[in-house]
CSV table of C-alpha atoms in Angstrom, one decimal:
chain,number,residue,atom,x,y,z
A,18,UNK,CA,-72.3,244.4,158.4
A,19,UNK,CA,-69.9,242.6,156.3
A,20,UNK,CA,-67.4,241.1,158.9
A,21,UNK,CA,-70.0,240.0,160.6
A,22,UNK,CA,-71.2,237.3,157.8
A,23,UNK,CA,-69.4,233.9,158.2
A,24,UNK,CA,-67.8,232.5,154.4
A,25,UNK,CA,-68.8,229.1,153.0
A,26,UNK,CA,-65.9,227.7,153.9
A,27,UNK,CA,-66.5,228.8,157.8
A,28,UNK,CA,-70.0,227.2,157.4
A,29,UNK,CA,-69.3,224.2,156.2
A,30,UNK,CA,-66.5,223.2,159.0
A,31,UNK,CA,-69.2,224.1,161.8
A,32,UNK,CA,-71.5,222.0,160.3
A,33,UNK,CA,-69.2,219.2,160.0
A,34,UNK,CA,-68.3,219.9,163.5
A,35,UNK,CA,-71.5,219.9,164.5
A,36,UNK,CA,-72.4,216.4,163.2
A,37,UNK,CA,-69.5,214.6,165.1
A,38,UNK,CA,-70.8,216.2,168.6
A,39,UNK,CA,-74.1,214.5,167.3
A,40,UNK,CA,-72.9,211.0,166.4
A,41,UNK,CA,-70.9,211.3,169.5
A,42,UNK,CA,-74.2,212.1,172.1
A,43,UNK,CA,-76.1,209.1,169.9
A,44,UNK,CA,-73.3,206.5,171.0
A,45,UNK,CA,-73.1,207.0,174.5
A,46,UNK,CA,-76.8,207.5,174.5
A,47,UNK,CA,-77.3,203.8,173.1
A,48,UNK,CA,-74.4,202.1,175.9
A,49,UNK,CA,-75.9,199.8,178.2
A,50,UNK,CA,-74.9,198.5,181.7
A,51,UNK,CA,-74.0,193.9,180.8
A,52,UNK,CA,-74.9,191.9,183.8
A,53,UNK,CA,-71.6,190.4,185.8
A,54,UNK,CA,-71.5,186.7,185.1
A,55,UNK,CA,-71.0,185.2,188.3
A,56,UNK,CA,-69.3,181.8,186.6
A,57,UNK,CA,-66.2,183.8,185.0
A,58,UNK,CA,-65.0,183.4,188.7
A,59,UNK,CA,-65.6,179.8,189.6
A,60,UNK,CA,-62.7,177.1,190.2
A,61,UNK,CA,-62.6,174.4,191.0
A,62,UNK,CA,-60.8,173.0,194.0
A,63,UNK,CA,-59.5,169.8,195.6
A,64,UNK,CA,-61.5,169.8,198.6
A,65,UNK,CA,-64.6,170.5,196.3
A,66,UNK,CA,-64.0,167.1,194.0
A,67,UNK,CA,-61.1,165.6,195.8
A,68,UNK,CA,-61.1,162.2,192.5
A,69,UNK,CA,-60.6,164.6,189.8
A,70,UNK,CA,-57.5,166.3,191.5
A,71,UNK,CA,-55.8,162.6,192.1
A,72,UNK,CA,-56.9,162.1,188.7
A,73,UNK,CA,-54.9,165.6,187.6
A,74,UNK,CA,-51.6,164.5,189.7
A,75,UNK,CA,-51.5,161.0,188.9
A,76,UNK,CA,-51.9,161.9,185.0
A,77,UNK,CA,-49.0,164.6,185.7
A,78,UNK,CA,-46.6,162.0,187.6
A,79,UNK,CA,-47.3,159.4,184.7
A,80,UNK,CA,-46.4,162.2,181.9
A,81,UNK,CA,-43.7,163.3,183.9
A,82,UNK,CA,-42.0,159.3,183.3
A,83,UNK,CA,-43.7,158.4,180.1
A,84,UNK,CA,-42.3,161.1,178.1
A,85,UNK,CA,-38.6,160.5,179.2
A,86,UNK,CA,-38.9,158.0,176.3
A,87,UNK,CA,-40.1,160.9,173.7
A,88,UNK,CA,-37.7,163.5,175.1
A,89,UNK,CA,-34.3,163.3,175.3
A,90,UNK,CA,-33.5,165.3,178.2
A,91,UNK,CA,-35.7,164.7,181.4
A,92,UNK,CA,-38.8,167.5,181.7
A,93,UNK,CA,-39.9,169.3,184.7
A,94,UNK,CA,-43.7,169.4,184.4
A,95,UNK,CA,-46.1,170.9,186.7
A,96,UNK,CA,-49.8,172.5,187.2
A,97,UNK,CA,-50.6,175.4,186.7
A,98,UNK,CA,-54.0,176.0,187.3
A,99,UNK,CA,-57.7,174.2,187.0
A,100,UNK,CA,-60.3,176.1,186.6
A,101,UNK,CA,-64.3,176.3,184.4
A,102,UNK,CA,-64.6,178.5,181.2
A,103,UNK,CA,-66.2,178.9,178.4
A,104,UNK,CA,-65.7,176.6,175.4
A,105,UNK,CA,-65.7,179.8,173.1
A,106,UNK,CA,-63.0,181.4,175.3
A,107,UNK,CA,-61.0,178.7,175.9
A,108,UNK,CA,-60.9,178.3,171.6
A,109,UNK,CA,-60.2,182.3,171.2
A,110,UNK,CA,-56.7,181.8,172.6
A,111,UNK,CA,-55.6,179.0,171.7
A,112,UNK,CA,-52.9,180.0,169.0
A,113,UNK,CA,-53.4,178.7,165.5
A,114,UNK,CA,-52.1,176.2,163.9
A,115,UNK,CA,-52.6,173.9,167.1
A,116,UNK,CA,-52.2,170.3,167.8
A,117,UNK,CA,-56.3,169.6,169.2
A,118,UNK,CA,-56.4,165.6,170.2
A,119,UNK,CA,-60.1,165.1,170.1
A,120,UNK,CA,-61.5,161.6,172.8
A,121,UNK,CA,-63.7,160.3,174.1
A,122,UNK,CA,-63.7,159.6,178.0
A,123,UNK,CA,-66.4,156.5,178.3
A,124,UNK,CA,-68.3,156.0,179.8
A,125,UNK,CA,-68.4,160.6,180.4
A,126,UNK,CA,-70.7,161.7,178.0
A,127,UNK,CA,-69.0,164.6,175.5
A,128,UNK,CA,-66.3,165.1,174.2
A,129,UNK,CA,-63.4,166.0,175.3
A,130,UNK,CA,-60.2,167.7,173.9
A,131,UNK,CA,-56.3,167.7,175.0
A,132,UNK,CA,-54.7,170.6,173.2
A,133,UNK,CA,-50.7,170.8,172.9
A,134,UNK,CA,-48.9,174.1,172.1
A,135,UNK,CA,-47.5,174.4,169.1
A,136,UNK,CA,-44.1,176.0,170.7
A,137,UNK,CA,-44.1,173.0,173.5
A,138,UNK,CA,-43.7,170.8,169.8
A,139,UNK,CA,-41.0,172.6,167.8
A,140,UNK,CA,-38.8,172.9,171.4
A,141,UNK,CA,-39.1,168.9,171.6
A,142,UNK,CA,-38.8,167.6,168.3
A,143,UNK,CA,-35.4,170.4,167.8
A,144,UNK,CA,-34.1,168.6,170.6
A,145,UNK,CA,-34.7,165.0,169.8
A,146,UNK,CA,-32.7,165.5,166.4
A,147,UNK,CA,-30.2,167.6,168.3
A,148,UNK,CA,-30.8,171.0,167.5
A,149,UNK,CA,-30.9,174.4,169.6
A,150,UNK,CA,-33.8,175.3,172.1
A,151,UNK,CA,-35.4,178.5,170.9
A,152,UNK,CA,-38.1,180.4,169.9
A,153,UNK,CA,-40.2,179.7,167.1
A,154,UNK,CA,-42.3,181.3,164.8
A,155,UNK,CA,-45.6,179.4,164.8
A,156,UNK,CA,-48.1,181.6,163.5
A,157,UNK,CA,-49.3,180.6,160.4
A,158,UNK,CA,-47.1,177.6,160.0
A,159,UNK,CA,-48.5,174.4,159.3
A,160,UNK,CA,-47.0,170.6,160.7
A,161,UNK,CA,-45.1,169.0,159.1
A,162,UNK,CA,-45.5,165.0,158.4
A,163,UNK,CA,-42.4,164.6,161.1
A,164,UNK,CA,-44.5,167.0,163.1
A,165,UNK,CA,-48.1,165.3,162.8
A,166,UNK,CA,-45.8,161.5,163.5
A,167,UNK,CA,-44.2,163.1,166.6
A,168,UNK,CA,-47.9,164.8,167.5
A,169,UNK,CA,-49.7,161.6,167.2
A,170,UNK,CA,-46.6,160.2,168.9
A,171,UNK,CA,-47.5,162.2,172.6
A,172,UNK,CA,-51.4,162.2,171.9
A,173,UNK,CA,-51.1,159.1,172.3
A,174,UNK,CA,-48.5,158.9,175.6
A,175,UNK,CA,-51.1,161.5,176.9
A,176,UNK,CA,-54.5,159.6,176.4
A,177,UNK,CA,-53.0,155.8,177.9
A,178,UNK,CA,-51.1,157.9,181.0
A,179,UNK,CA,-54.8,159.4,181.5
A,180,UNK,CA,-56.2,156.3,181.4
A,181,UNK,CA,-54.4,154.3,183.8
A,182,UNK,CA,-54.9,157.9,186.3
A,183,UNK,CA,-58.9,157.5,185.7
A,184,UNK,CA,-58.9,153.8,186.4
A,185,UNK,CA,-57.6,155.0,189.5
A,186,UNK,CA,-60.9,156.2,190.6
A,187,UNK,CA,-63.1,154.6,188.4
A,188,UNK,CA,-62.8,152.2,185.5
A,189,UNK,CA,-63.0,153.8,182.2
A,190,UNK,CA,-62.0,153.7,178.5
A,191,UNK,CA,-60.4,156.2,176.2
A,192,UNK,CA,-61.1,156.8,172.9
A,193,UNK,CA,-59.8,159.0,170.6
A,194,UNK,CA,-61.8,160.4,167.8
A,195,UNK,CA,-59.6,162.9,165.8
A,196,UNK,CA,-56.7,165.8,165.5
A,197,UNK,CA,-57.4,168.6,164.7
A,198,UNK,CA,-54.8,171.4,163.8
A,199,UNK,CA,-57.6,174.7,163.6
A,200,UNK,CA,-59.2,175.7,166.3
A,201,UNK,CA,-62.1,177.8,164.5
A,202,UNK,CA,-63.3,174.3,163.1
A,203,UNK,CA,-63.7,173.3,166.1
A,204,UNK,CA,-67.5,172.0,166.8
A,205,UNK,CA,-67.6,170.0,169.6
A,206,UNK,CA,-69.3,172.0,172.3
A,207,UNK,CA,-71.6,175.2,172.1
A,208,UNK,CA,-69.6,178.7,172.7
A,209,UNK,CA,-71.2,178.6,176.3
A,210,UNK,CA,-70.7,175.4,177.2
A,211,UNK,CA,-68.5,175.3,180.1
A,212,UNK,CA,-65.4,173.0,180.5
A,213,UNK,CA,-63.1,171.7,183.5
A,214,UNK,CA,-60.0,173.3,181.6
A,215,UNK,CA,-56.6,172.0,183.8
A,216,UNK,CA,-53.3,173.9,182.1
A,217,UNK,CA,-50.0,172.3,182.1
A,218,UNK,CA,-46.6,173.8,182.1
A,219,UNK,CA,-43.7,171.2,180.5
A,220,UNK,CA,-40.0,173.0,180.6
A,221,UNK,CA,-37.8,171.6,178.7
A,222,UNK,CA,-33.9,172.9,178.5
A,223,UNK,CA,-35.5,176.4,180.1
A,224,UNK,CA,-37.9,177.1,177.6
A,225,UNK,CA,-41.8,175.9,178.3
A,226,UNK,CA,-44.9,175.3,176.8
A,227,UNK,CA,-48.6,174.1,177.9
A,228,UNK,CA,-50.8,171.0,178.1
A,229,UNK,CA,-54.6,172.3,177.7
A,230,UNK,CA,-56.6,169.2,178.9
A,231,UNK,CA,-60.7,170.8,178.6
A,232,UNK,CA,-63.3,168.2,180.1
A,233,UNK,CA,-66.7,169.1,179.5
A,234,UNK,CA,-68.2,170.1,183.1
A,235,UNK,CA,-71.7,168.4,182.8
A,236,UNK,CA,-69.8,164.8,181.5
A,237,UNK,CA,-68.7,165.3,185.4
A,238,UNK,CA,-71.8,166.0,186.9
A,239,UNK,CA,-73.6,161.9,187.0
A,240,UNK,CA,-70.2,161.3,189.0
A,241,UNK,CA,-69.7,164.0,191.3
A,242,UNK,CA,-70.8,161.6,194.4
A,243,UNK,CA,-67.9,158.7,192.9
A,244,UNK,CA,-65.7,162.0,192.7
A,245,UNK,CA,-65.9,163.1,195.5
A,246,UNK,CA,-65.3,160.1,197.9
A,247,UNK,CA,-62.0,160.7,198.6
A,248,UNK,CA,-61.3,158.6,201.5
A,249,UNK,CA,-62.1,155.4,199.3
A,250,UNK,CA,-60.0,156.7,196.7
A,251,UNK,CA,-56.9,157.3,198.0
A,252,UNK,CA,-56.9,153.9,199.6
A,253,UNK,CA,-57.7,152.7,196.1
A,254,UNK,CA,-55.0,154.6,194.8
A,255,UNK,CA,-52.7,153.7,197.6
A,256,UNK,CA,-53.3,150.1,196.9
A,257,UNK,CA,-52.5,150.5,193.3
A,258,UNK,CA,-48.9,152.1,194.4
A,259,UNK,CA,-47.8,149.2,196.5
A,260,UNK,CA,-48.7,146.6,193.6
A,261,UNK,CA,-46.5,149.0,190.7
A,262,UNK,CA,-43.9,149.0,193.2
A,263,UNK,CA,-44.3,145.3,193.7
A,264,UNK,CA,-43.8,145.1,190.1
A,265,UNK,CA,-40.4,147.3,189.4
A,266,UNK,CA,-37.5,144.5,188.6
A,267,UNK,CA,-34.9,143.7,191.0
A,268,UNK,CA,-31.2,142.4,190.6
A,269,UNK,CA,-30.7,139.6,192.7
A,270,UNK,CA,-26.9,138.5,193.3
A,271,UNK,CA,-25.7,135.8,195.7
A,272,UNK,CA,-22.1,135.7,196.8
A,273,UNK,CA,-20.1,133.1,196.2
A,274,UNK,CA,-17.1,134.4,197.4
A,275,UNK,CA,-15.2,137.6,196.8
A,276,UNK,CA,-11.1,138.0,197.2
A,277,UNK,CA,-8.0,140.6,196.4
A,278,UNK,CA,-6.0,140.3,194.1
A,279,UNK,CA,-3.3,142.9,193.0
A,280,UNK,CA,-3.3,144.6,189.4
A,281,UNK,CA,0.2,143.1,188.0
A,282,UNK,CA,-0.9,139.9,189.6
A,283,UNK,CA,-4.3,139.9,187.3
A,284,UNK,CA,-2.7,140.6,184.4
A,285,UNK,CA,0.0,137.6,184.9
A,286,UNK,CA,-3.0,135.6,184.6
A,287,UNK,CA,-3.1,132.4,181.8
A,288,UNK,CA,-6.0,129.7,181.3
A,289,UNK,CA,-5.9,127.5,183.9
A,290,UNK,CA,-4.6,129.3,186.5
A,291,UNK,CA,-6.6,129.5,190.3
A,292,UNK,CA,-8.2,131.9,191.9
A,293,UNK,CA,-9.0,130.7,195.4
A,294,UNK,CA,-11.5,132.9,197.2
A,295,UNK,CA,-11.9,133.8,201.1
A,296,UNK,CA,-15.3,131.7,202.0
A,297,UNK,CA,-16.6,128.1,200.9
A,298,UNK,CA,-19.3,128.1,199.0
A,299,UNK,CA,-20.8,125.3,202.2
A,300,UNK,CA,-21.3,128.4,204.4
A,301,UNK,CA,-23.6,130.9,204.6
A,302,UNK,CA,-23.5,133.4,201.5
A,303,UNK,CA,-24.6,136.7,201.1
A,304,UNK,CA,-27.8,137.5,198.9
A,305,UNK,CA,-27.5,141.3,198.1
A,306,UNK,CA,-30.5,143.7,196.5
A,307,UNK,CA,-29.5,145.5,194.3
A,308,UNK,CA,-25.4,145.9,195.4
A,309,UNK,CA,-26.8,145.8,198.9
A,310,UNK,CA,-26.5,143.0,200.7
A,311,UNK,CA,-30.0,142.0,202.6
A,312,UNK,CA,-30.1,138.4,203.4
A,313,UNK,CA,-28.1,135.2,204.2
A,314,UNK,CA,-28.6,131.5,202.6
A,315,UNK,CA,-27.3,128.4,201.6
A,316,UNK,CA,-26.2,127.1,198.5
A,317,UNK,CA,-28.6,124.0,196.8
A,318,UNK,CA,-30.5,123.0,193.8
A,319,UNK,CA,-33.7,122.7,192.7
A,320,UNK,CA,-35.0,120.8,190.0
A,321,UNK,CA,-31.6,121.0,187.8
A,322,UNK,CA,-31.3,124.6,188.2
A,323,UNK,CA,-29.0,125.8,191.1
A,324,UNK,CA,-30.7,127.9,194.0
A,325,UNK,CA,-30.4,128.7,197.1
A,326,UNK,CA,-32.2,128.7,200.8
A,327,UNK,CA,-32.4,132.0,202.5
A,328,UNK,CA,-32.6,131.8,206.0
A,329,UNK,CA,-31.5,134.9,208.0
A,330,UNK,CA,-32.0,139.2,206.6
A,331,UNK,CA,-29.2,141.1,207.8
A,332,UNK,CA,-30.4,144.1,209.4
A,333,UNK,CA,-27.2,146.3,209.5
A,334,UNK,CA,-23.9,145.2,207.5
A,335,UNK,CA,-21.4,144.9,209.5
């Protein structure tokens, strides 16, 4: 009969086990089904807002050329993704520290963000100062004064190229407001407010970093009709492209004559010696553009300056 009675230790163990089972059942009963948020899968495509896609492409091309003034090596830059995200989700994925430029695009409403991956900053600064390109530990590290100075220059370049890109579609003015390095301190929008997010990837000597451009979706809404006018936008973009090409400086040379001389005779030349050219300046002279013969012209004078008068275009050099 004594064998059927449980000891106090066995009773305590049984009570502990029963308590855990009750708690587990309680947790399971409290779980509820959460509705699916379809806006999380919403994306911006070129077909929906053609003008916006054109602005992004123009901005990337401008950055590709402009970054050569800051980076010793020529970086490779391309668009990785464009989509719609909630402000809270975007901020929560940013590293600490992170260089975040806050700015306005007038006349658009709301504040925009330009976030630069800290790895990209360290990679570029190391490359500029002749250091090795390697992975850096960034968690919890604060930017130095030199790094902040570089961040300001990089942000200014991004703002400048972005304003030029927007002006190919509509007249805007970018107004920088401030720079934040702690993403958790950003208060430019509510957590659930939706932003159009462009993610760019930059590759410098085999190492890559990212640049994020975040624009409030609500600020684009009043200008959607203008941004969707793809035909008119592309026509204006092509016109601006032609104007840019027309401003490219070219080296123009007028060849008064040519001759060949051996290296030995060249060394024997003295002051007062005469070199005879193979043509007369009274005949038609070749005009070269960036080293390529393009025209024939006659030598003349305009005012007190020498000049040439073009009379024939050279279709193909013989």
